[in-house]
Short mmCIF file of C-alpha atoms in Angstrom, two decimals:
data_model
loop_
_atom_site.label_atom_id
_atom_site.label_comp_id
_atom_site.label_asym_id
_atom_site.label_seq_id
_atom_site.Cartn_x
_atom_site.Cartn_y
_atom_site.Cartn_z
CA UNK A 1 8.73 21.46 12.54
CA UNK A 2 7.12 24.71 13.09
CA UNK A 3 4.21 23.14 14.96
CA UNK A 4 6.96 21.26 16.84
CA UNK A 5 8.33 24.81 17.86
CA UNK A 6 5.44 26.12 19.11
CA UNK A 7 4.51 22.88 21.34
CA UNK A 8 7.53 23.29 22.99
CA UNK A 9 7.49 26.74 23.43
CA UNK A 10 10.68 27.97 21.35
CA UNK A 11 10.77 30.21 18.01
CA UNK A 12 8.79 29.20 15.46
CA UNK A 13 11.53 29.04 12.59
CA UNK A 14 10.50 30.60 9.25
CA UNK A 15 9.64 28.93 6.09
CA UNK A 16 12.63 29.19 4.48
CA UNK A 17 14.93 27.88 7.28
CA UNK A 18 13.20 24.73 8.05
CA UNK A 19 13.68 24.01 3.61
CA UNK A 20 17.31 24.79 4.47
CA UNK A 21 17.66 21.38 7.13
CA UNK A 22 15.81 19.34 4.27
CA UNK A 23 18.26 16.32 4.22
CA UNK A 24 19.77 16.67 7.98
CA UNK A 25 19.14 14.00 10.40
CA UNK A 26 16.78 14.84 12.90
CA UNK A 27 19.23 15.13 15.58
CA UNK A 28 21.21 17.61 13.13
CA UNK A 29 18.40 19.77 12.22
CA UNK A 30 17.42 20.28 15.71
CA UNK A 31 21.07 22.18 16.60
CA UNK A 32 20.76 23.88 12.86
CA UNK A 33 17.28 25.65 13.65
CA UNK A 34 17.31 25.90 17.25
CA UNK A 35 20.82 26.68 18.55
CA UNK A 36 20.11 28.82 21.22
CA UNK A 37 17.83 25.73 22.97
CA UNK A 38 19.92 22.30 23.54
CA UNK A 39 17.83 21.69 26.35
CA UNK A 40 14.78 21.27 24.33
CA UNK A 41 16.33 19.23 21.49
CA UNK A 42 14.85 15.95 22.58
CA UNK A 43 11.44 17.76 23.06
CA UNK A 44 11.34 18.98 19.91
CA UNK A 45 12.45 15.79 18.19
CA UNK A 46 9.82 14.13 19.74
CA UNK A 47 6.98 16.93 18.67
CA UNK A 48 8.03 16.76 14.82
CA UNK A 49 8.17 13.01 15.42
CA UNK A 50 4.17 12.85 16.61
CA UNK A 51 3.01 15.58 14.42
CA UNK A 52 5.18 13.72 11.07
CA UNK A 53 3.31 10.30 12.30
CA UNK A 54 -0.06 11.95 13.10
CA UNK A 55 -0.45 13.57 9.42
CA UNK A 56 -2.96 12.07 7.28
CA UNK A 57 -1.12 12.44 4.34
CA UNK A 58 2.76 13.42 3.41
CA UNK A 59 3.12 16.60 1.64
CA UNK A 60 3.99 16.98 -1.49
CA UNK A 61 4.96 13.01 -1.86
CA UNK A 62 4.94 13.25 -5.58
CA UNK A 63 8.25 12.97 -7.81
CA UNK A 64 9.20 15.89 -9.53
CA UNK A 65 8.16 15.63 -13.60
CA UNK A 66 10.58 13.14 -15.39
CA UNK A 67 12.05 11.61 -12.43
CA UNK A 68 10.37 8.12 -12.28
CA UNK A 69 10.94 7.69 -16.21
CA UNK A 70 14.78 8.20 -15.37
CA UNK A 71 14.82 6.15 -12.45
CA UNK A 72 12.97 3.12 -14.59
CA UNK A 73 15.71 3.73 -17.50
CA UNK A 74 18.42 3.57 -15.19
CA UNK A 75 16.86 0.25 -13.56
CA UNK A 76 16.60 -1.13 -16.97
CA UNK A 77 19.95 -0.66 -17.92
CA UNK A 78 21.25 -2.40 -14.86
CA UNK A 79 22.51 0.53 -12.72
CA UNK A 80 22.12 -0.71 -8.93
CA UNK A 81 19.42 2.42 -7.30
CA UNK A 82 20.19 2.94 -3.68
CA UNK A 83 19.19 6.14 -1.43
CA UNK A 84 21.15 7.98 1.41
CA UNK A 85 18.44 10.10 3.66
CA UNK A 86 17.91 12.42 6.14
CA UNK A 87 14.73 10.72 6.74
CA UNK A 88 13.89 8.11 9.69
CA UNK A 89 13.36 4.59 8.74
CA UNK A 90 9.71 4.71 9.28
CA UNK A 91 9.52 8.25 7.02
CA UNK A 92 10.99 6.72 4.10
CA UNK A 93 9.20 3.53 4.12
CA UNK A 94 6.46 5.51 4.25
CA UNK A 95 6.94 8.04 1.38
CA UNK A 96 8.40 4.96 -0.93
CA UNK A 97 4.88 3.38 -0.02
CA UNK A 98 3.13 6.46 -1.12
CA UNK A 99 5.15 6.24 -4.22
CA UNK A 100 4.58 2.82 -4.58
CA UNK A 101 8.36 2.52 -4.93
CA UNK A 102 9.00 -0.07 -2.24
CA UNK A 103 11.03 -2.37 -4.78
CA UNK A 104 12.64 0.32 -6.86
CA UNK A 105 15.78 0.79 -4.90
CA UNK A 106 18.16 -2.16 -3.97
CA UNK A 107 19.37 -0.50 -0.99
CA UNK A 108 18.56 2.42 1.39
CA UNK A 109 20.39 3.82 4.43
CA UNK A 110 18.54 6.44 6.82
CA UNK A 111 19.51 9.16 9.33
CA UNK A 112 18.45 7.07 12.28
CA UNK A 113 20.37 3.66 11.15
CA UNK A 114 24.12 5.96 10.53
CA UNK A 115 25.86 8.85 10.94
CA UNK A 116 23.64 11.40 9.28
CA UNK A 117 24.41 13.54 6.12
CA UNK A 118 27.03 15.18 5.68
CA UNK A 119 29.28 12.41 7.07
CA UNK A 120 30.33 10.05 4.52
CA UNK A 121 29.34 6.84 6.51
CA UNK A 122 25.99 6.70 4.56
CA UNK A 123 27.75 6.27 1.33
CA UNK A 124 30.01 4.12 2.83
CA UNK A 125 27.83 1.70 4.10
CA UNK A 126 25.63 1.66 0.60
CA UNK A 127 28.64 0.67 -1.37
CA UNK A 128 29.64 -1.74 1.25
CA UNK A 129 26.35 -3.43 0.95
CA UNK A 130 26.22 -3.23 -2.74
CA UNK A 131 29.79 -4.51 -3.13
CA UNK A 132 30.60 -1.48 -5.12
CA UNK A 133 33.49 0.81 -5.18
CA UNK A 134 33.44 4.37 -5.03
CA UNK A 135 34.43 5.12 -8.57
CA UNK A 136 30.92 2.75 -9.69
CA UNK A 137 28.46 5.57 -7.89
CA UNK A 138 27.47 8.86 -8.10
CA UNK A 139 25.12 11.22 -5.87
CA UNK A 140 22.29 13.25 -7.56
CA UNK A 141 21.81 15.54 -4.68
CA UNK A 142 19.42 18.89 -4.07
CA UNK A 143 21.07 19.65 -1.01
CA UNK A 144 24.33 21.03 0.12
CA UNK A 145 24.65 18.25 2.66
CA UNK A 146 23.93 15.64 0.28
CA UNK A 147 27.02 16.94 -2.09
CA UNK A 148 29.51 17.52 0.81
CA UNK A 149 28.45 13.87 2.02
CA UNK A 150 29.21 12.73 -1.86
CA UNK A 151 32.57 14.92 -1.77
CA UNK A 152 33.90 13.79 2.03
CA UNK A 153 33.41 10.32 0.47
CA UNK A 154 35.30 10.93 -1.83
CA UNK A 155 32.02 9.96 -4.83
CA UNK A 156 31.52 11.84 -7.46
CA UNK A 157 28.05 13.80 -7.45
CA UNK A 158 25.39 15.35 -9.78
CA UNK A 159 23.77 19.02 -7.97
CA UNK A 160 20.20 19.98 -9.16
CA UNK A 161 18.79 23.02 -8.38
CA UNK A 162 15.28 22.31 -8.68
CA UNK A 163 14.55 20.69 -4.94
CA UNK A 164 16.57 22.55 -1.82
CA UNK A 165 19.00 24.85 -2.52
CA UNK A 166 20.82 26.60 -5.23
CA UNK A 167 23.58 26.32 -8.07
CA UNK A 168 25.58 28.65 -5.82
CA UNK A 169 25.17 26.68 -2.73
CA UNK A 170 25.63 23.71 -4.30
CA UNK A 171 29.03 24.67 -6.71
CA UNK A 172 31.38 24.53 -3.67
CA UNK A 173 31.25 20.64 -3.20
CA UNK A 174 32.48 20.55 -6.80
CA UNK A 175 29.86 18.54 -8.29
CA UNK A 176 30.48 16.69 -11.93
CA UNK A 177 27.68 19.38 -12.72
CA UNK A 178 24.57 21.32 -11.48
CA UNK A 179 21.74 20.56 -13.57
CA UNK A 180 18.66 23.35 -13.75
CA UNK A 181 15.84 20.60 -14.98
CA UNK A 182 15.44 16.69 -15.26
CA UNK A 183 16.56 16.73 -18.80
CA UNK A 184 20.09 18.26 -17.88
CA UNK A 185 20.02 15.25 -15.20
CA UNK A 186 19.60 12.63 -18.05
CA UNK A 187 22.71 14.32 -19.86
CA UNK A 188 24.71 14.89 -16.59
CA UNK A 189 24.17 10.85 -16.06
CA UNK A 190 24.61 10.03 -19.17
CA UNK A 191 28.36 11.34 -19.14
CA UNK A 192 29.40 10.15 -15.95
CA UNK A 193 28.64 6.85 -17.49
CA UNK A 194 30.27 6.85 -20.28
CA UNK A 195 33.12 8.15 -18.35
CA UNK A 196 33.29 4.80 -16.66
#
């Protein structure tokens, strides 16, 4: 994004506000960070796009510690696995190739194929698709667009602080419960379950 910025001659946004779109559509995070440039949205969209496609390698593609031992449980115990992303298509197919997680989840929904985060259409769609109703899901989110997504949908939703943004940011959407570490997770999930 920042090397986006300074193709297209705008303000190179700092560190910390580019970590603050994580989870926006494109489209969105273009009139979060640059505001003061509509004009140069499209330009910009297309930069990040080229400079995204021209890495050699993803950052940071790895799961954080715990996660893929969670996500395997769950999968074993029958729960359907589905993500909602800011991402493009083509990003998350190819970050769940990195992963090698290409068959994990049953279904996924991207920025580019719906109304991006935090509109509820995401979640919609998903349990459409899965022929589930809203009361069968929950959203473990690190974002606060991911929980006001979960919340306008009317889902319940798991916060964790570890990824974007912070217990405090996250409260407001009034999330079943912010979880500090991937062990709180398991409990959090655990609960919500058994509150089915």
């Amino acid at each position: 994004m920042q090397a986006a910025a300074a193709d297209c001659g705008v303000k190179v946004p700092l560190d910390k506000e580019v970590r603050h779109i994580i989870g926006l559509g494109l489209p969105q995070a273009m009139e979060v960070l640059f505001p003061e440039t509509p004009d140069k949205h499209l330009d910009l969209a297309k930069a990040y796009s080229q400079h995204f496609s021209e890495s050699q390698t993803l950052p940071d593609v790895s799961l954080f510690a715990g996660i893929e031992d969670i996500l395997a449980e769950l999968k074993e115990a029958g729960a359907t696995l589905a993500v909602a992303t800011g991402k493009s298509r083509r990003g998350l197919n190819r970050v769940l190739s990195e992963l090698g997680m290409q068959t994990l989840f049953a279904h996924t929904r991207c920025a580019d194929e719906t109304r991006s985060k935090p509109h509820p259409l995401m979640l919609q769609e998903l349990l459409d698709e899965a022929w589930m109703t809203v009361e069968q899901a929950v959203m473990v989110g690190d974002s606060i667009y991911d929980l006001a997504m979960a919340e306008q949908a009317g889902m319940a939703s798991i916060g964790v602080t570890y990824g974007v943004h912070t217990r405090e940011q996250l409260l407001p959407h009034q999330p079943l419960a912010v979880v500090d570490d991937v062990g709180g997770l398991r409990t959090a999930l655990e609960v919500w379950r058994r509150s089915l």
